[in-house]
Short mmCIF file of N, CA and C in Angstrom, two decimals:
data_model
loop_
_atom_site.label_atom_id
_atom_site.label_comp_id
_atom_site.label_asym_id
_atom_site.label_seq_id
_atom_site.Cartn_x
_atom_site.Cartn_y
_atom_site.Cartn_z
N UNK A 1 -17.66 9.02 4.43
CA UNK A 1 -16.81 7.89 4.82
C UNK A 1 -17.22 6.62 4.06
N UNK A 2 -18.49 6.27 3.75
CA UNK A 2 -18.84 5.14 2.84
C UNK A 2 -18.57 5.33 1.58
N UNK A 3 -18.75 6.87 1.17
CA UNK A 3 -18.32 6.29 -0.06
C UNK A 3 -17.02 6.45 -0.47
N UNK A 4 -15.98 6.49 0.50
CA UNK A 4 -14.78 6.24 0.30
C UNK A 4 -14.40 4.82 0.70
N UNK A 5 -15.31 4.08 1.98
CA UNK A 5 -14.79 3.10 1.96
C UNK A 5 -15.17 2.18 0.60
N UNK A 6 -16.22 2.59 -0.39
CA UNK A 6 -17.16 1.94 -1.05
C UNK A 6 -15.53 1.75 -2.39
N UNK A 7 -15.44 3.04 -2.60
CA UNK A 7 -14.55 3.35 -3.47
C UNK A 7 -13.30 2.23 -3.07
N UNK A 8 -12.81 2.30 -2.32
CA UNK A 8 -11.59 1.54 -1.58
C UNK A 8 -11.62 -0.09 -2.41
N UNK A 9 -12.70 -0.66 -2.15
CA UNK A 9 -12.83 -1.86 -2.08
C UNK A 9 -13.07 -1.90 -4.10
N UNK A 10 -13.26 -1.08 -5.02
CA UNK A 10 -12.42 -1.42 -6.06
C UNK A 10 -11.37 -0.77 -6.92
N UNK A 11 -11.01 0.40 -5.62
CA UNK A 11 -9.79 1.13 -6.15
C UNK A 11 -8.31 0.38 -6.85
N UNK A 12 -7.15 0.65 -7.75
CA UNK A 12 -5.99 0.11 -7.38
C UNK A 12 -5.07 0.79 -7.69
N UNK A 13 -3.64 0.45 -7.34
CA UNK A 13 -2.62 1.55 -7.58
C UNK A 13 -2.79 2.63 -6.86
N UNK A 14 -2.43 3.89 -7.18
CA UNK A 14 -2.32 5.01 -6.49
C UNK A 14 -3.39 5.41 -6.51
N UNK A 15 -4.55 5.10 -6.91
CA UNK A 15 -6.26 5.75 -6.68
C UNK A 15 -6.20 4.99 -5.29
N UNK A 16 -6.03 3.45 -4.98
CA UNK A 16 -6.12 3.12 -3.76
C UNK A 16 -5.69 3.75 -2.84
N UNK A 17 -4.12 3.58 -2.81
CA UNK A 17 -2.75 4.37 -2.01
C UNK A 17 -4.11 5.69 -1.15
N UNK A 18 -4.33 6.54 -2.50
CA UNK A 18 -4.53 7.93 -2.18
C UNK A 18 -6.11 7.63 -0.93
N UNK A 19 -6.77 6.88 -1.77
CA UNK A 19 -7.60 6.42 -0.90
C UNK A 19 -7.50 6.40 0.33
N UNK A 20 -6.62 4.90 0.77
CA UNK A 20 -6.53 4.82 2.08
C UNK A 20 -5.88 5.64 3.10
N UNK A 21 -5.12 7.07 2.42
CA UNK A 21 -4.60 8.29 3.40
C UNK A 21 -5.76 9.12 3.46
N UNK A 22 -6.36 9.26 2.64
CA UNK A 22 -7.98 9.88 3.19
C UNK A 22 -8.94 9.14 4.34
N UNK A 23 -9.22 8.03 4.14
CA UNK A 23 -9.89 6.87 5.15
C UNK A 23 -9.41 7.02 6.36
N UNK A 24 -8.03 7.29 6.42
CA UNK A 24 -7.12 7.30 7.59
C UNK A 24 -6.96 8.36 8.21
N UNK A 25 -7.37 9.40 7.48
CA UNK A 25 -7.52 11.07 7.85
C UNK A 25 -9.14 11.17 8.12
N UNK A 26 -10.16 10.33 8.03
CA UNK A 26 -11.34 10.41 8.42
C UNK A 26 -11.14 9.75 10.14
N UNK A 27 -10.29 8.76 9.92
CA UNK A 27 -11.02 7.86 11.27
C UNK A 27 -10.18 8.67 12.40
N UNK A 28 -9.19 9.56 12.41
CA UNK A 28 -8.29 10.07 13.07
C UNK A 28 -8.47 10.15 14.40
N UNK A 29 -9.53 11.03 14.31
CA UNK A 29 -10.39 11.57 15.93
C UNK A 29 -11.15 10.97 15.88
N UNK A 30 -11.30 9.44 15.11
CA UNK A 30 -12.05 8.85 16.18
C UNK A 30 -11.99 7.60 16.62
N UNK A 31 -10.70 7.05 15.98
CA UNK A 31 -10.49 5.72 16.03
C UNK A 31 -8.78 5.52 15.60
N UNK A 32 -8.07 5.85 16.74
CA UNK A 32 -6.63 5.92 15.98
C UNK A 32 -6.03 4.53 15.58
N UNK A 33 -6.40 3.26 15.90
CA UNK A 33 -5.87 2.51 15.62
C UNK A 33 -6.63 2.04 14.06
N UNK A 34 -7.55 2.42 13.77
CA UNK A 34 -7.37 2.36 12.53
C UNK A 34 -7.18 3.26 11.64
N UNK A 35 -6.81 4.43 11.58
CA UNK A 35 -6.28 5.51 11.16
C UNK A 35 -4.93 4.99 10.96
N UNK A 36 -4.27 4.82 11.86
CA UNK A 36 -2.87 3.95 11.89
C UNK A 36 -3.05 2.73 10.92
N UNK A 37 -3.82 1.50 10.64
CA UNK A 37 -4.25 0.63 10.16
C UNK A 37 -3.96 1.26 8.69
N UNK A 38 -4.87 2.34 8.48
CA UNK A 38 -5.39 2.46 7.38
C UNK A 38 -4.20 3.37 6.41
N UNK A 39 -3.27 3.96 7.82
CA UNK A 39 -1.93 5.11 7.03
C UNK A 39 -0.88 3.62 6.84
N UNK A 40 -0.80 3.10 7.53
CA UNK A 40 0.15 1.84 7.22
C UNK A 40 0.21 1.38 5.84
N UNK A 41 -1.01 0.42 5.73
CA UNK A 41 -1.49 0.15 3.97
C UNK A 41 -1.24 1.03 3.18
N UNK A 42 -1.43 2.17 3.29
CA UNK A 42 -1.04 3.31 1.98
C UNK A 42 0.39 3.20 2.23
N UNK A 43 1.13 3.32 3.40
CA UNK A 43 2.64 3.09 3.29
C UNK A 43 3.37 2.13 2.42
N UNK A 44 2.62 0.93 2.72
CA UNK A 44 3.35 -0.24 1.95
C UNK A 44 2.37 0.01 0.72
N UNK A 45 1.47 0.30 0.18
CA UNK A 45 1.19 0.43 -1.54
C UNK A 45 1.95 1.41 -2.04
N UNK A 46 1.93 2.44 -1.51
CA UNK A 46 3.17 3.56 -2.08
C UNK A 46 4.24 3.21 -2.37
N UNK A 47 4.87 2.65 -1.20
CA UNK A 47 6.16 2.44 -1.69
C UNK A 47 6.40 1.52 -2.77
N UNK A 48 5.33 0.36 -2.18
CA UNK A 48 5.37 -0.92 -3.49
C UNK A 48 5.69 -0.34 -4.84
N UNK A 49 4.82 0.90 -5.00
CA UNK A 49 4.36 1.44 -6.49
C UNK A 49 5.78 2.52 -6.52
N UNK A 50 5.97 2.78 -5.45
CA UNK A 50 7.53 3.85 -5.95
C UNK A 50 6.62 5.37 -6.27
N UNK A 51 5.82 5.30 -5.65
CA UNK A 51 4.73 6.65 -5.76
C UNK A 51 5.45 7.98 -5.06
N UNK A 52 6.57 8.38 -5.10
CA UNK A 52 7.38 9.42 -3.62
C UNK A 52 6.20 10.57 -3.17
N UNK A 53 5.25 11.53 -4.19
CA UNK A 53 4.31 12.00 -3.87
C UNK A 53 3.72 11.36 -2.74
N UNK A 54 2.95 10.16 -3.34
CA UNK A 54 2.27 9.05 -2.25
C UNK A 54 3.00 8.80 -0.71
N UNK A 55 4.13 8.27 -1.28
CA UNK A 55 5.14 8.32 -0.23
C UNK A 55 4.94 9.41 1.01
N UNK A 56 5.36 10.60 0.47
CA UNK A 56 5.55 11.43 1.55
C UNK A 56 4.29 11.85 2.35
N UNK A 57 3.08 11.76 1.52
CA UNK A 57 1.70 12.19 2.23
C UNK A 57 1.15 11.47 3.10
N UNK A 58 1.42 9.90 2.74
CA UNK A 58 1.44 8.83 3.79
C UNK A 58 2.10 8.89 5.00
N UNK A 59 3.78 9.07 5.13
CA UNK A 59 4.19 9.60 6.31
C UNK A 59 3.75 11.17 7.16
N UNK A 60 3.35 11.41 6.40
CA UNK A 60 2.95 13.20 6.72
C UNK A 60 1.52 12.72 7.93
N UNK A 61 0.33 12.07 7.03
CA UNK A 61 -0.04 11.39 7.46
C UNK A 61 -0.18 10.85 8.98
N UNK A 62 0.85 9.88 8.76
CA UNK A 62 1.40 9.15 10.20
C UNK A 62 1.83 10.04 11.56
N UNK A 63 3.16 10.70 10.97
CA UNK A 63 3.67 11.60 11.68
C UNK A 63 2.23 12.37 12.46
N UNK A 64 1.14 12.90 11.87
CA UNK A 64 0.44 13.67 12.40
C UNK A 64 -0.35 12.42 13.34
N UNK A 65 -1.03 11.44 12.83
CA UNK A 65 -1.31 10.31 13.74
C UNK A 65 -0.49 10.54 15.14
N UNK A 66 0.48 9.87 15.25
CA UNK A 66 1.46 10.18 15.90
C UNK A 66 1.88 11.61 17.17
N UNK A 67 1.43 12.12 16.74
CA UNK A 67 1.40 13.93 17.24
C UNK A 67 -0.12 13.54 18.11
N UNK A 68 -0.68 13.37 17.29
CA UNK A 68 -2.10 13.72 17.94
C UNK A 68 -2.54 12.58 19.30
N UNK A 69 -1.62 11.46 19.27
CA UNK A 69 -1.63 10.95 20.40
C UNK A 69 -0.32 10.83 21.03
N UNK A 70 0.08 11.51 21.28
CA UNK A 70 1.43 12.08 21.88
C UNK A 70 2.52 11.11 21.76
N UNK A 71 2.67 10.27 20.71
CA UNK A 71 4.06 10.25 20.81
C UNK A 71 4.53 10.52 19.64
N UNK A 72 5.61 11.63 20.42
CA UNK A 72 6.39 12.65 19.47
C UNK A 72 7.42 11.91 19.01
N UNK A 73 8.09 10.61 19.22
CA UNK A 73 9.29 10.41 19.49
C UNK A 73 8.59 9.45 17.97
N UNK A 74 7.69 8.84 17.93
CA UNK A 74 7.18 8.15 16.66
C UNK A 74 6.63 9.50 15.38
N UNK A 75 6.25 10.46 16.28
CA UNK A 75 5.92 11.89 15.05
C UNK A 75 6.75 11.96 14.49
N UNK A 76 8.11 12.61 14.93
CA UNK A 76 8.96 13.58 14.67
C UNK A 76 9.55 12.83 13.47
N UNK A 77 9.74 11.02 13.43
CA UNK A 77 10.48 10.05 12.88
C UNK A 77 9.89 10.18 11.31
N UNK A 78 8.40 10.03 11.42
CA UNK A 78 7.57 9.82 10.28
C UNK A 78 7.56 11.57 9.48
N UNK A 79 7.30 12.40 10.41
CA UNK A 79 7.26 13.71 9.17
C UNK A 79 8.92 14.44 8.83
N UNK A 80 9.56 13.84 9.74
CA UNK A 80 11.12 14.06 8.70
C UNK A 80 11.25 13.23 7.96
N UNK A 81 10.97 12.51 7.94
CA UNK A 81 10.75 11.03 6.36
C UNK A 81 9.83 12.04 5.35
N UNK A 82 8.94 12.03 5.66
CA UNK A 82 8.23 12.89 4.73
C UNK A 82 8.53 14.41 4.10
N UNK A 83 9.11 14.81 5.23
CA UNK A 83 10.27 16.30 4.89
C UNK A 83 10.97 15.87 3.57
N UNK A 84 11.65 14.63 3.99
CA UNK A 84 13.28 14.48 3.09
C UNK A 84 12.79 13.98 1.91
N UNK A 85 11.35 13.25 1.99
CA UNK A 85 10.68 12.51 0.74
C UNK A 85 10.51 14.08 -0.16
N UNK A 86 9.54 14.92 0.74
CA UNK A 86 9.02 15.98 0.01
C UNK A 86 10.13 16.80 -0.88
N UNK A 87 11.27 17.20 -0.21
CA UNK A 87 12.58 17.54 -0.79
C UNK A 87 12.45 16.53 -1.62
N UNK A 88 13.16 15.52 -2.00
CA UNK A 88 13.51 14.70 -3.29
C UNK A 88 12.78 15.54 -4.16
N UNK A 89 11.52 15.54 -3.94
CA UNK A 89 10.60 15.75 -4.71
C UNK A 89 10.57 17.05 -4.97
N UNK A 90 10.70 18.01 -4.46
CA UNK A 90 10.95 19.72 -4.30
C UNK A 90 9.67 19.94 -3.94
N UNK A 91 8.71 19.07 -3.06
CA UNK A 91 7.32 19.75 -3.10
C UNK A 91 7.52 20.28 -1.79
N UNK A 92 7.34 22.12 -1.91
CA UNK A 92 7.58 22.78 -1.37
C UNK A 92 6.29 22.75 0.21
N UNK A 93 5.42 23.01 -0.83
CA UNK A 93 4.15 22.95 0.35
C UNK A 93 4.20 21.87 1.15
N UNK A 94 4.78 20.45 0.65
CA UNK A 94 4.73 19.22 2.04
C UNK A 94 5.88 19.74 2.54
N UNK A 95 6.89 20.20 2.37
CA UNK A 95 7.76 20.74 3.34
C UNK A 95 7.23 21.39 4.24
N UNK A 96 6.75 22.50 3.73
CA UNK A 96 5.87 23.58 4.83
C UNK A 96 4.78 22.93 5.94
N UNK A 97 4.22 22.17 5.29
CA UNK A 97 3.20 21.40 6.42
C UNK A 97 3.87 20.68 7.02
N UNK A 98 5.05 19.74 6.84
CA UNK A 98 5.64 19.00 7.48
C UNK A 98 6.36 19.58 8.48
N UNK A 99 6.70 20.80 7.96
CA UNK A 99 7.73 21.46 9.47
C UNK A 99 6.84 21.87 10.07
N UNK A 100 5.55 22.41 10.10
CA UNK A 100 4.59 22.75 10.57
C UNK A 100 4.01 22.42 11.42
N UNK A 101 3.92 21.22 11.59
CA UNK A 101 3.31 19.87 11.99
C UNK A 101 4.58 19.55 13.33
N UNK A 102 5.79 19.74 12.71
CA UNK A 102 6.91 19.22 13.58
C UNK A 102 6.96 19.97 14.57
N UNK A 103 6.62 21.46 14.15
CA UNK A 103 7.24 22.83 15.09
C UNK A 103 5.61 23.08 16.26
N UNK A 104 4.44 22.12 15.54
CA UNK A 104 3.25 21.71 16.46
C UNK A 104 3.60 21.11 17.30
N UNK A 105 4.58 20.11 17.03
CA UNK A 105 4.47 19.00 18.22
C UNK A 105 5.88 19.31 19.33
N UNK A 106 6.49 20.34 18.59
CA UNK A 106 7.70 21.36 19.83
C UNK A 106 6.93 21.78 20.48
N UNK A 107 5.81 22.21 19.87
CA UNK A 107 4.97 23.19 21.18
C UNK A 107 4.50 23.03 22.13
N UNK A 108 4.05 21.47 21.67
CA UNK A 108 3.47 20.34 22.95
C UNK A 108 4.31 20.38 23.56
N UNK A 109 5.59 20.01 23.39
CA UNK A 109 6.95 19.68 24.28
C UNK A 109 6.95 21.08 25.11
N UNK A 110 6.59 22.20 24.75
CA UNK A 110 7.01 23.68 25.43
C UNK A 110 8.48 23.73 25.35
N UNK A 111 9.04 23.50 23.67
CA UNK A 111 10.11 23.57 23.13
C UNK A 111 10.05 24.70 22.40
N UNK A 112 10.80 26.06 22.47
CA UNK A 112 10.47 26.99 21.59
C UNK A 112 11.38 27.05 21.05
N UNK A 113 12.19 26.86 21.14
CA UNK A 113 13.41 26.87 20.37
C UNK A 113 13.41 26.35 18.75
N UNK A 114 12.94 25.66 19.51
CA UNK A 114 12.75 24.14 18.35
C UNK A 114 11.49 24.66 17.85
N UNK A 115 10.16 24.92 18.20
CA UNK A 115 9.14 25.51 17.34
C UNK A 115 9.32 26.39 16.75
N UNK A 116 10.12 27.72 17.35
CA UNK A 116 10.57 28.73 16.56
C UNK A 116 11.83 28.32 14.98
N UNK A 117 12.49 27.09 15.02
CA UNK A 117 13.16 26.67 14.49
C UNK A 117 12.40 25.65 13.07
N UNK A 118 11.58 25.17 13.60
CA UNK A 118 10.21 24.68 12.02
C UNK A 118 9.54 25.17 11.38
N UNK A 119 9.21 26.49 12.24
CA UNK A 119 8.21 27.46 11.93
C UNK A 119 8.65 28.22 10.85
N UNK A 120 10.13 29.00 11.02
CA UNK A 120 10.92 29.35 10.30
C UNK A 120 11.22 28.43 9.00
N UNK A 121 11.43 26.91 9.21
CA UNK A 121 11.23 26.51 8.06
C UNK A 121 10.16 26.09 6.71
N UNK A 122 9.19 26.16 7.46
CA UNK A 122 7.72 25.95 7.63
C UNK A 122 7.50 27.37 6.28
N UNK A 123 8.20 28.36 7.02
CA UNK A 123 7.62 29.52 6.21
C UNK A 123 8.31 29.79 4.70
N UNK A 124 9.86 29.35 5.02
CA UNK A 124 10.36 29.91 3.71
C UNK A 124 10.18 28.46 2.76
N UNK A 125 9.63 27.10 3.02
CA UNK A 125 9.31 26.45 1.99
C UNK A 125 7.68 27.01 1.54
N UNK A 126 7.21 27.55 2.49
CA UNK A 126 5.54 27.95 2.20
C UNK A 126 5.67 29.29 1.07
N UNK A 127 6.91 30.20 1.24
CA UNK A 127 6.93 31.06 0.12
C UNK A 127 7.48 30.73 -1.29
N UNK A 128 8.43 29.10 -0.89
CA UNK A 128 8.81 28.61 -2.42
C UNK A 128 7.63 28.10 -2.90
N UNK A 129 6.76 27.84 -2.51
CA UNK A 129 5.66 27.03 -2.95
C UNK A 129 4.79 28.53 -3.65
N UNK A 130 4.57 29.57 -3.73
CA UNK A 130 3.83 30.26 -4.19
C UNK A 130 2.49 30.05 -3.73
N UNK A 131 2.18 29.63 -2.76
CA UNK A 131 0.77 28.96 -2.52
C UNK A 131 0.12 30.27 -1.37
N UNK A 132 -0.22 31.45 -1.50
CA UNK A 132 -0.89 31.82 -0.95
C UNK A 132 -1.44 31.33 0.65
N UNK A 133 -2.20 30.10 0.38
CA UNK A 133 -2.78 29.91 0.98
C UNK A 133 -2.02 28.42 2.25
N UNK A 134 -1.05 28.46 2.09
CA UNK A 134 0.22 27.96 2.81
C UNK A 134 0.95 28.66 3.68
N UNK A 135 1.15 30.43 2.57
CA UNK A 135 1.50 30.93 3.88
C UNK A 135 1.08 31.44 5.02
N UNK A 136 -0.36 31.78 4.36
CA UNK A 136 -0.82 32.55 5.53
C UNK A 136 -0.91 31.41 6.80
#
């Protein structure tokens, strides 16, 4: 964690961006408001920079923030942003994690419908991606 925050403080551009979604994926479980803090800032440098990669990992990001302290209604908002970012982009695997993630937080709900319904999508972007290790 230091030496990412170390890094941070003379990162710029998308070395930062990328930065502060890692920082923000450290403090997660243990400090959500700056996890949130820290996915925010990468939001607004990404976009600043027009980074859509950046873009979507940042909301992916959030969305999971979001999930992990139950509100779904702020999840669901941020990783379909990141879905539709990842599409632009055709990156198959943030699709897959992103529905993934979505069809996680149906489950919380004891929505199966709807989990069975991400999961499914979850899988056939995880086989466009060729990534082995996505689908399993």
């Amino acid at each position: 964690m230091d030496s990412l925050l170390n890094q941070l403080a003379t990162a710029k551009d998308s070395v930062k961006a990328s930065i502060l979604i890692k920082v923000s994926l450290q403090y997660q479980s243990r400090d959500t408001e700056k996890s949130l803090k820290f996915c925010q800032d990468a939001i607004i440098l990404s976009e600043k920079l027009g980074n859509k990669p950046l873009i979507g990992n940042a909301y992916y990001r959030l969305g999971n923030i979001y999930n992990g302290t139950g509100d779904y209604t702020e999840a669901f908002k941020a990783l379909l942003k990141a879905f539709n970012i990842f599409d632009q982009i055709k990156f198959y695997r943030g699709m897959a994690n992103a529905s993934n993630s979505i069809s996680n937080m149906y489950m919380a709900l004891k929505d199966s419908v709807s989990t069975l319904k991400y999961l499914k999508i979850g899988l056939e972007n995880a086989k466009r991606s060729n990534d082995e290790g996505t689908i399993a």
